[in-house]
Coordinates of C-alpha atoms in Angstrom, one line a residue:
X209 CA 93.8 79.1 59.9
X210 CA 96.3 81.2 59.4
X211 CA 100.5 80.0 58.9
X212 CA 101.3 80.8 62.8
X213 CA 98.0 79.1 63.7
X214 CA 99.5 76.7 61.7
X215 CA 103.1 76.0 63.0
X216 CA 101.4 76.4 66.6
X217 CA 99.4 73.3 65.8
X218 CA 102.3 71.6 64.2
X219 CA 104.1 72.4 67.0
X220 CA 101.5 70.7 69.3
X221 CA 101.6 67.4 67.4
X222 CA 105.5 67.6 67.8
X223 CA 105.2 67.7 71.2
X224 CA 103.1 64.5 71.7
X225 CA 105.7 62.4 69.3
X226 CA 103.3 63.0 66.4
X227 CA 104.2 65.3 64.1
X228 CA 104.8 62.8 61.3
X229 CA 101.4 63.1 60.1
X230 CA 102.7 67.1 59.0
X231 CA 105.1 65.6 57.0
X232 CA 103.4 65.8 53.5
X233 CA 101.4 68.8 54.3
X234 CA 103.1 71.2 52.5
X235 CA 102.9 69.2 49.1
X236 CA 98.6 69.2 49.5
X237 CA 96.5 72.4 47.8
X238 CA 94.7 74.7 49.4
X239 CA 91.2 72.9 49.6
X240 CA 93.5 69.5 51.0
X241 CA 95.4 71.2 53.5
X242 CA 92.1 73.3 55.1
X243 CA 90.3 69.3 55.0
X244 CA 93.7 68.1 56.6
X245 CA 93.5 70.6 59.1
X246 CA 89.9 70.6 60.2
X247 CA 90.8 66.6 60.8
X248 CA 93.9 67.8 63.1
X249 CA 91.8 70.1 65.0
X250 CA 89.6 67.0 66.2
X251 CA 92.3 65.5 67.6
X252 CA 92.4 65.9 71.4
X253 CA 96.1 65.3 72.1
X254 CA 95.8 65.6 76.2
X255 CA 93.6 61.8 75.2
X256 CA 95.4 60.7 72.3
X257 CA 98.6 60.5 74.5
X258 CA 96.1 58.2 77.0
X259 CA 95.9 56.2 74.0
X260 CA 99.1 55.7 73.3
X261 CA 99.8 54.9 77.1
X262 CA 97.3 52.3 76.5
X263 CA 98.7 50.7 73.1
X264 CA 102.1 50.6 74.5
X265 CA 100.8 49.2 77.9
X266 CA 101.7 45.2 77.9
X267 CA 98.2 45.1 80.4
X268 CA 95.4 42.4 79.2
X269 CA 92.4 44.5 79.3
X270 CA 90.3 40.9 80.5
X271 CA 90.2 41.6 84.2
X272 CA 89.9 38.9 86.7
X273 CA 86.1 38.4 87.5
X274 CA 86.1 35.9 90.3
X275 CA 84.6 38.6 93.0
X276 CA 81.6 38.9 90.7
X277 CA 78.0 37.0 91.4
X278 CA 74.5 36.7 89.3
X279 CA 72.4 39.6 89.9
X280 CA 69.3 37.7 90.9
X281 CA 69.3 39.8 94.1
X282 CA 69.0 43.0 91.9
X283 CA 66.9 41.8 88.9
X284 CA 63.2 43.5 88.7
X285 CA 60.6 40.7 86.7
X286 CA 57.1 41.4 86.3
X287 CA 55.1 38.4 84.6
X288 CA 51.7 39.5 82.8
X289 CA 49.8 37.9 85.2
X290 CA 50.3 40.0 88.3
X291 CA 49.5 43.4 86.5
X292 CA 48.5 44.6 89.6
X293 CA 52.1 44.2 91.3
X294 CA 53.4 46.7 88.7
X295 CA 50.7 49.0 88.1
X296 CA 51.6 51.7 90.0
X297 CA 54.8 52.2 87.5
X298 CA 52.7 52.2 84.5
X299 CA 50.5 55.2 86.1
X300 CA 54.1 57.1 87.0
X301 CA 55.2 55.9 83.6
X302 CA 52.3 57.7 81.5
X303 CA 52.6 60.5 84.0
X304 CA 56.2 61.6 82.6
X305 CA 55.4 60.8 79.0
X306 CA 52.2 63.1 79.3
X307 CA 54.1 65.8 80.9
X308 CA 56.5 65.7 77.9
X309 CA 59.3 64.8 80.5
X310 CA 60.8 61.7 78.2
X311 CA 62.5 61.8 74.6
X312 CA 63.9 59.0 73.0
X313 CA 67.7 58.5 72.2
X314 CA 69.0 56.3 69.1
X315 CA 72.0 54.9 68.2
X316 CA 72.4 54.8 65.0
X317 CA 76.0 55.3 63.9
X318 CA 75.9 51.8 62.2
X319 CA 75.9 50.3 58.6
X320 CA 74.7 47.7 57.2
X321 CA 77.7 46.5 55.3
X322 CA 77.4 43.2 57.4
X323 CA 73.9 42.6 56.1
X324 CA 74.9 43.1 52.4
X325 CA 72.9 46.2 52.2
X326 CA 74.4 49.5 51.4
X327 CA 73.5 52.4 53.6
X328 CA 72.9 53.2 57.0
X329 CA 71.5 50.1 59.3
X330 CA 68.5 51.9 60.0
X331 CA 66.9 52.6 56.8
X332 CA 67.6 48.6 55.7
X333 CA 63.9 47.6 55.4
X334 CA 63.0 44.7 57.6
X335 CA 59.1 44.5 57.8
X336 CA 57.5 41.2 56.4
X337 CA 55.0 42.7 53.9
X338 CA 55.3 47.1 53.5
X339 CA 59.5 46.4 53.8
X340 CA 59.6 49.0 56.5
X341 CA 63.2 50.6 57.6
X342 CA 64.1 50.2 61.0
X343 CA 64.0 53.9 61.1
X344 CA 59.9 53.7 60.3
X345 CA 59.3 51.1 62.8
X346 CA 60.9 53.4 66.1
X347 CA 59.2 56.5 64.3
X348 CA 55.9 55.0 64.3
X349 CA 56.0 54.4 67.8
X350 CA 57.0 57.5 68.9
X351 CA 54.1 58.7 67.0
X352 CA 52.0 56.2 68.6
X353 CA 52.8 57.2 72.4
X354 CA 52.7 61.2 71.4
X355 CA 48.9 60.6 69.7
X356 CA 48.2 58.2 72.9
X357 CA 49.6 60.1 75.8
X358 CA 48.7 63.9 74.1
X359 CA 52.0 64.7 74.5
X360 CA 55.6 65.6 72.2
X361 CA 58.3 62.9 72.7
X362 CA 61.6 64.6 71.0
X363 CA 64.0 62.0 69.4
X364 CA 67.7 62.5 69.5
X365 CA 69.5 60.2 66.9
X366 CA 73.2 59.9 66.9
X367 CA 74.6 59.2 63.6
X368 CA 78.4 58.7 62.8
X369 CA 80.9 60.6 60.5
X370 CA 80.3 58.4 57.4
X371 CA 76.0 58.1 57.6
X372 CA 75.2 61.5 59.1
X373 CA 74.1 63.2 55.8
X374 CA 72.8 59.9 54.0
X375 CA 70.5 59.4 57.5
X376 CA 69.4 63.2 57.4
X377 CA 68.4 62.9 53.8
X378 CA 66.4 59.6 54.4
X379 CA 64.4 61.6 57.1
X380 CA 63.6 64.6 54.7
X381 CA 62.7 62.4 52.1
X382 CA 60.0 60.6 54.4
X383 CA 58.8 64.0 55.8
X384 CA 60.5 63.2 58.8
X385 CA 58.1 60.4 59.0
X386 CA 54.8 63.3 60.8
X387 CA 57.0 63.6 63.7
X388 CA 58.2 67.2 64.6
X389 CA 61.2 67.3 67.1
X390 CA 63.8 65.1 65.6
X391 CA 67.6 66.0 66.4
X392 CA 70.5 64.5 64.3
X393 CA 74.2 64.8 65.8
X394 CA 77.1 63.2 65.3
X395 CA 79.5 60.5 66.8
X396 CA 82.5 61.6 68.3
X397 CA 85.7 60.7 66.9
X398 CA 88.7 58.7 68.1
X399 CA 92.0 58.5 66.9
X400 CA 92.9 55.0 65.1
X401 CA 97.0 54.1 66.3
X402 CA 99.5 51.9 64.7
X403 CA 100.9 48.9 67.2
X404 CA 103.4 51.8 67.7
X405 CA 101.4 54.1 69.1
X406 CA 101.7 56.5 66.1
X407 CA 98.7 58.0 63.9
X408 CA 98.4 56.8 60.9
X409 CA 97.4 58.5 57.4
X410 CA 93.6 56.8 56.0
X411 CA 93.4 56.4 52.1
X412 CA 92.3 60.5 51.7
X413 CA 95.7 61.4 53.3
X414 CA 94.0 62.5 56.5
X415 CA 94.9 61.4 60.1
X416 CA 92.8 58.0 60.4
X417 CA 90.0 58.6 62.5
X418 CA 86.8 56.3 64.3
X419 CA 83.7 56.5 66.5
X420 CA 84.3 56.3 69.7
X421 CA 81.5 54.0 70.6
X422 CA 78.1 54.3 71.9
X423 CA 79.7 55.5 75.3
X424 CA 80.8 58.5 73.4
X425 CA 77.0 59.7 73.6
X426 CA 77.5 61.4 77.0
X427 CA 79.9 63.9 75.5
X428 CA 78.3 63.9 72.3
X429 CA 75.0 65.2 73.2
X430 CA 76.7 67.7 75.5
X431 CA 78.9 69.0 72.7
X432 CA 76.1 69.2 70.7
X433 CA 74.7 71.8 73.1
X434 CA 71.4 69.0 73.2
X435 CA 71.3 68.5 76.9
X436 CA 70.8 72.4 77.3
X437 CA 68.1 71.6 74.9
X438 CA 67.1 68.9 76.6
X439 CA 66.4 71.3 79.8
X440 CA 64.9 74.1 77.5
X441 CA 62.1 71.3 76.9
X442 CA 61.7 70.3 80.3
X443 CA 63.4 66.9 79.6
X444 CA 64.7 64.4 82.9
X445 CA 65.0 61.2 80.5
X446 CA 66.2 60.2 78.0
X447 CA 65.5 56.5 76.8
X448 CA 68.6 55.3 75.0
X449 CA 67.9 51.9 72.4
X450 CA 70.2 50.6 69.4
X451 CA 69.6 50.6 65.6
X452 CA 69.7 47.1 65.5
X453 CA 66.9 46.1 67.6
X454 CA 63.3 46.1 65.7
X455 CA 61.8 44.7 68.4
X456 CA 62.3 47.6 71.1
X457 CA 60.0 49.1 73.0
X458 CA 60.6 53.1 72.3
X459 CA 59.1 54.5 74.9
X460 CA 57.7 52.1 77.8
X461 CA 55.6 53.2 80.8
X462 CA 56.5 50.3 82.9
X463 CA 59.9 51.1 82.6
X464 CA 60.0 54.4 83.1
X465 CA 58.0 54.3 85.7
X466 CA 60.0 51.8 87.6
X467 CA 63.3 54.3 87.1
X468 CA 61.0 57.0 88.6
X469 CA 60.0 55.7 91.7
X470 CA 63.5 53.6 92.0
X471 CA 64.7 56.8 92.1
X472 CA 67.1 55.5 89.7
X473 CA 69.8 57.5 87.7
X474 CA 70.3 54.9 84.3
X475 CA 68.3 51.7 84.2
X476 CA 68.4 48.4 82.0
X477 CA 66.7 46.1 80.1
X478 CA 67.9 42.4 80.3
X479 CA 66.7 39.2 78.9
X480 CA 67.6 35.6 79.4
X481 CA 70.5 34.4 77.6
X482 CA 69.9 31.3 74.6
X483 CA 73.0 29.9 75.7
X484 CA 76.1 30.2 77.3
X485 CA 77.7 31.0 74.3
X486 CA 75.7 33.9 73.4
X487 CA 77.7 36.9 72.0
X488 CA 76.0 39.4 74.4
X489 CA 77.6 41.2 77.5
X490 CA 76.4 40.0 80.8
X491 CA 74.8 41.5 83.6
X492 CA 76.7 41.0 86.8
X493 CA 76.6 42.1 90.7
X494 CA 79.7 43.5 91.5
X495 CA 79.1 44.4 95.5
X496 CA 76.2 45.9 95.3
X497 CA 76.1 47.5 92.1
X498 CA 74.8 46.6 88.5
X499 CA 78.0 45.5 86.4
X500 CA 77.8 44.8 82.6
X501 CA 81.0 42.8 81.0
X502 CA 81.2 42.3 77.7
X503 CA 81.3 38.3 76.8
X504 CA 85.1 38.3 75.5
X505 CA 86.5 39.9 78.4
X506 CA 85.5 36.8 80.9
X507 CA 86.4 33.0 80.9
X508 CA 84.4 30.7 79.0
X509 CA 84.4 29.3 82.6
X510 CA 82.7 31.7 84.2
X511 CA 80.0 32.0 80.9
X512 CA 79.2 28.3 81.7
X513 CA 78.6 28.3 85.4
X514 CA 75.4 26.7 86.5
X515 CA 73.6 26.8 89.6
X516 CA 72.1 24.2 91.8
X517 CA 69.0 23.6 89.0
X518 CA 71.6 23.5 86.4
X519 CA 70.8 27.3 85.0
X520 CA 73.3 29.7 84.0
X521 CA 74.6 31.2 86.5
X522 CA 75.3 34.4 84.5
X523 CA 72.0 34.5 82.6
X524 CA 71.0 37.6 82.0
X525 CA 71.9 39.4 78.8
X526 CA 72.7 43.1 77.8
X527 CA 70.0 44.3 75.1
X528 CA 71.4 47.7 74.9
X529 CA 68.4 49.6 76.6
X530 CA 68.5 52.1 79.2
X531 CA 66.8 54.6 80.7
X532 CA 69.1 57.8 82.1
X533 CA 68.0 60.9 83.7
X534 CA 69.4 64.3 81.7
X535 CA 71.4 65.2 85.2
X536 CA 73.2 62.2 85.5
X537 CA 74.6 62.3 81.4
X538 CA 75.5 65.8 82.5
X539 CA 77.4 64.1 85.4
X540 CA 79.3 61.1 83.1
X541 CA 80.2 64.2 80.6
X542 CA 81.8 66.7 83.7
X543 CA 83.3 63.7 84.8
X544 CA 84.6 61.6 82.0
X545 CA 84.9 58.3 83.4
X546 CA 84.3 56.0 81.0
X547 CA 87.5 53.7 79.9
X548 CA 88.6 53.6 76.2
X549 CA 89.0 49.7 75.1
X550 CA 91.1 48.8 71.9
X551 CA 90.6 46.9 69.4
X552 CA 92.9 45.5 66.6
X553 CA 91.7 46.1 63.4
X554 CA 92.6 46.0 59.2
X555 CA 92.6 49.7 58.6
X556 CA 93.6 51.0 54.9
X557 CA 96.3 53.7 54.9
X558 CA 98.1 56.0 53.1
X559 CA 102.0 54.9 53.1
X560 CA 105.2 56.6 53.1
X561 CA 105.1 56.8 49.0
X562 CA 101.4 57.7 49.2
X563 CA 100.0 54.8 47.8
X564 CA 97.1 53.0 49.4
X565 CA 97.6 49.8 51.8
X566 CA 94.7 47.6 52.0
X567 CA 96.2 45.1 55.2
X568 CA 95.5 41.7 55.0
X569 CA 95.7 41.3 58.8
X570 CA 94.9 43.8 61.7
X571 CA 97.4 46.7 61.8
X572 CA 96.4 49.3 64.0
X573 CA 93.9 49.9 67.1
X574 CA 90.6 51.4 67.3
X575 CA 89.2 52.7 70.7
X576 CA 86.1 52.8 71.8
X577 CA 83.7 53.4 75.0
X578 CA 80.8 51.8 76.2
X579 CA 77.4 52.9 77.7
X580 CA 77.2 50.5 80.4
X581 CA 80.2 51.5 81.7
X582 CA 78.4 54.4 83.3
X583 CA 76.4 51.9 85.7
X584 CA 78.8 52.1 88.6
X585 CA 78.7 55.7 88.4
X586 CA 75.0 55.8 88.7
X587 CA 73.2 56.2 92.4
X588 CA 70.7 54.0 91.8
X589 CA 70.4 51.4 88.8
X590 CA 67.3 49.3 88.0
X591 CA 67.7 46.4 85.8
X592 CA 64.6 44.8 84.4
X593 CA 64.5 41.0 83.1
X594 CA 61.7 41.2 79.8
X595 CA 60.7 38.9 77.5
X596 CA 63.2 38.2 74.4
X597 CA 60.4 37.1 72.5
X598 CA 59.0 40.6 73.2
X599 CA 61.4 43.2 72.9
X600 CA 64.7 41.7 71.7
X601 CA 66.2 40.3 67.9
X602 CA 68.5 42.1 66.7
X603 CA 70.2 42.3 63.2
X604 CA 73.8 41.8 63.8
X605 CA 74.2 39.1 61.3
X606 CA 74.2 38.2 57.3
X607 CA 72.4 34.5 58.2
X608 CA 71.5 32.9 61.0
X609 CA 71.0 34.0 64.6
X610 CA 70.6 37.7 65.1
X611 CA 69.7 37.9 61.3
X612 CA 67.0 39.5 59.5
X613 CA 65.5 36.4 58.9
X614 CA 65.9 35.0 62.4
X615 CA 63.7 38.8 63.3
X616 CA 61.1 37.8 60.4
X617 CA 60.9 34.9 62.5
X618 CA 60.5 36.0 65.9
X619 CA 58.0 38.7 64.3
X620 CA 55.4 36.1 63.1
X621 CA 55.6 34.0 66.0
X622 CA 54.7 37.3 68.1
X623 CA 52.2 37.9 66.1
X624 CA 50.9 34.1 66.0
X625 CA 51.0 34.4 69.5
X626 CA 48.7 37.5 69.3
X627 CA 45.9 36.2 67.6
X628 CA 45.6 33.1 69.3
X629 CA 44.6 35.0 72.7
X630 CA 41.6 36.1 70.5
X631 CA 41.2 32.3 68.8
X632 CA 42.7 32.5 66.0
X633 CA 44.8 30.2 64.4
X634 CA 47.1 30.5 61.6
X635 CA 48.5 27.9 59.5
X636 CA 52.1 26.6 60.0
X637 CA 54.3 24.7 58.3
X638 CA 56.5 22.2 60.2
X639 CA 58.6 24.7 61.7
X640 CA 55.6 26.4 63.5
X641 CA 56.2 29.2 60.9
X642 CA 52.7 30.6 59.1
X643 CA 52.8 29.4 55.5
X644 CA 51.9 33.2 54.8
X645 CA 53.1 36.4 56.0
X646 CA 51.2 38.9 58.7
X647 CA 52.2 42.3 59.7
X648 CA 51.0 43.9 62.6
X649 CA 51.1 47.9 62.0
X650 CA 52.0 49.7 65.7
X651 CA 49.0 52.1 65.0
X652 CA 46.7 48.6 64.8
X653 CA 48.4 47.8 68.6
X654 CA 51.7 47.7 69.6
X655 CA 51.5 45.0 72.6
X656 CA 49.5 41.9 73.1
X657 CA 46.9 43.6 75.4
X658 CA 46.6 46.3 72.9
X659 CA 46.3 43.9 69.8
X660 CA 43.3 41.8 72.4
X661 CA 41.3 45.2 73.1
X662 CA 41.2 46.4 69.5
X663 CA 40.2 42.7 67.8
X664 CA 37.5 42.7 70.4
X665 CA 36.7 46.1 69.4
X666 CA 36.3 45.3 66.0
X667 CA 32.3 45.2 64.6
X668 CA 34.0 42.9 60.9
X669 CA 37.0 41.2 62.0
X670 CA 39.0 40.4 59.0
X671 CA 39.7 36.6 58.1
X672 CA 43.1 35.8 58.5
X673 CA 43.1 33.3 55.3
X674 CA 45.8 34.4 53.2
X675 CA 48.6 37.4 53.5
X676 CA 47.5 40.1 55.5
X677 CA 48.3 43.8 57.1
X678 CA 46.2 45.1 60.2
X679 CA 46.9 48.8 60.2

């Protein structure tokens, strides 16, 4: 950049009451001021002064909810035992994966600081015996439904700023775990503000910067030129699951089915809440669309409604899956409606004698948009009620609930469940946990109906005695 591209920018920054951040530029060398600069360029000023409008903006960002109701008019729920009520989607489902007509999409900006585990979220190992990454267990079904339907499923992965070349490396060092069309972009990034309103410097002297939230993959993929791609390889859907969630179901003929003949333009996934303190967002009906509001942005009134039979009346919980069609994330992108929320944070910065604050309380706001979001922008919406048990427990937490051991949990009590439709049973101990550890390899089957059909298929079933992997 040369010095008149320079002052032009500077210039720029003026103009939007932030040229402060130029203030020590001239003391930096070369190779600081070109890093300093590439930073500045990612600023999109016509937003950040949106941003500032909203920091400055005395508004509570908790709306009043009172015109919402439950979506039990909306909710799709298909029990095992009336496979024949929902096998027409499975058929349409298996159609579009054979066709090569659905990728997946991860999100997978995360860490897992949280956990106590260094690195990006999906490569902590969570498997009971082989300690497989998170990043193994979606790659193996992808692999699974590409080998069963004869068919390539591409997987888009969005990493963030600080775990996009760590994640890329993981993936070369495991050969890309055999799959063959896997595409890594990045995060988008937002600008963090001061309660002012004013960008701040981060600990490297450059304007502090954050993701912009899983929302931010609409204009991520199309600034990543990967929904031209997308059409190239005669792509319509895209289904979108989080890092956190072991227990997903990558690529699910039922569901995408379902969105097909729905006619749908973004689906969900929804499971009953534990409680009606559960730190999920909530699926509501607001007229007659599909609404999700985030759990901290309602009453704890409205969370503990009840109905007649003394359920939640707001039971159904957001597990971060979706199904969208290619066209409609081209939409959301041309568009950009999505809202930026902020959140106060502790965010280290540089001061005005360069030395490094480490706050000991939030100073500054982070902004971020949300998937779900897109839902009343959608023509159609399917949401589908599923079994936690089945396909949700995340790792949000270092102990407890949503933990890695709460998933090691819910893992061997799928898999108990599994192998006492075919008469087997496992010893527990007092808290109906096996006194030994199984794991149940996707490639062995990935589903109870699966796991039945192979046992039965097998001519020396192994004796399940002691410690064992079915692969």
């Amino acid at each position: 950049m040369n010095l008149d591209s320079v002052k032009d920018l500077v210039g720029k920054f003026e103009q939007f009451g932030q040229g402060h951040v130029f203030n020590r530029f001239k003391d930096l060398s070369a190779p600081q001021q070109l890093d300093f600069l590439k930073r500045a360029s990612l600023i999109d000023l016509d937003n950040l002064a949106t941003l500032v409008n909203t920091v400055r903006s005395q508004e509570i960002e908790s709306e009043i909810h009172t015109h919402l109701k439950p979506v039990n008019q909306l909710l799709q729920s298909f029990p095992k035992e009336h496979y024949e009520d929902y096998k027409e989607f499975i058929i349409k489902g298996e159609e579009m994966i054979r066709q090569g007509r659905v990728s997946a999409l991860l999100a997978a900006g995360g860490d897992g600081t949280r956990l106590g585990f260094s690195g990006p979220k999906g490569m902590l190992p969570v498997t009971l015996i082989k300690k497989k990454s998170l990043f193994q267990l979606f790659a193996e079904q992808i692999q699974l439904a590409q080998k069963r339907y004869q068919s390539t499923i591409p997987w888009f992965i969005m990493t963030s700023e600080g775990n996009h070349d760590l994640t890329n490396q993981f993936f070369l060092d495991n050969n890309y775990f055999g799959l063959q069309e896997v595409y890594f972009f990045r995060q988008n990034l937002c600008a963090v503000l001061d309660f002012d309103g004013k960008l701040i410097l981060d600990e490297n002297g450059l304007i502090a910067m954050a993701p912009d939230g899983h929302g931010g993959c609409f204009n991520a993929l199309a600034s990543n030129g990967l929904l031209e791609k997308m059409e190239l390889l005669g792509i319509d859907i895209l289904s979108y699951f989080q890092v956190d969630n072991p227990l997903v179901k990558c690529i699910d003929p039922l569901f995408i089915g379902l969105h097909v003949l729905s006619k749908a333009e973004m689906s969900c996934k929804g499971v009953k809440k534990r409680n009606a303190s559960e730190r999920v967002g909530i699926f509501c009906q607001d007229h007659e669309t599909v609404k999700v509001v985030e759990y901290s942005q309602v009453s704890q009134k409205m969370l503990e409604m009840e109905d007649v039979q003394g359920e939640l009346m707001f039971n159904i919980g957001n597990t971060g899956i979706h199904l969208m069609n290619r066209d409609f994330i081209q939409k959301i992108n041309n568009s950009n409606p999505l809202h930026f929320y902020k959140t106060k944070k502790k965010v280290t910065f540089l001061d005005r004698d360069k030395g490094i604050v480490i706050p000991a309380e939030p100073n500054a706001y982070k902004f971020e948009r949300l998937i779900f979001d897109a839902l009343p922008e959608a023509e159609n919406v399917v949401l589908l009620e599923v079994a936690r048990k089945e396909e949700f427990s995340p790792i949000k937490n270092a102990e407890g609930d949503d933990s890695l051991e709460s998933f090691k949990k819910d893992q061997l009590c799928l898999y108990i469940e599994w192998l006492k439709k075919v008469h087997i049973d496992v010893p527990c101990g007092e808290d109906t946990i096996p006194v030994f550890n199984i794991e149940i390899s996707p490639f062995f089957a990935d589903n109870q109906s699966a796991f039945i059909e192979k046992w039965q298929s097998l001519a020396q079933k192994p004796e399940i005695l002691t410690e064992i992997y079915l692969e």
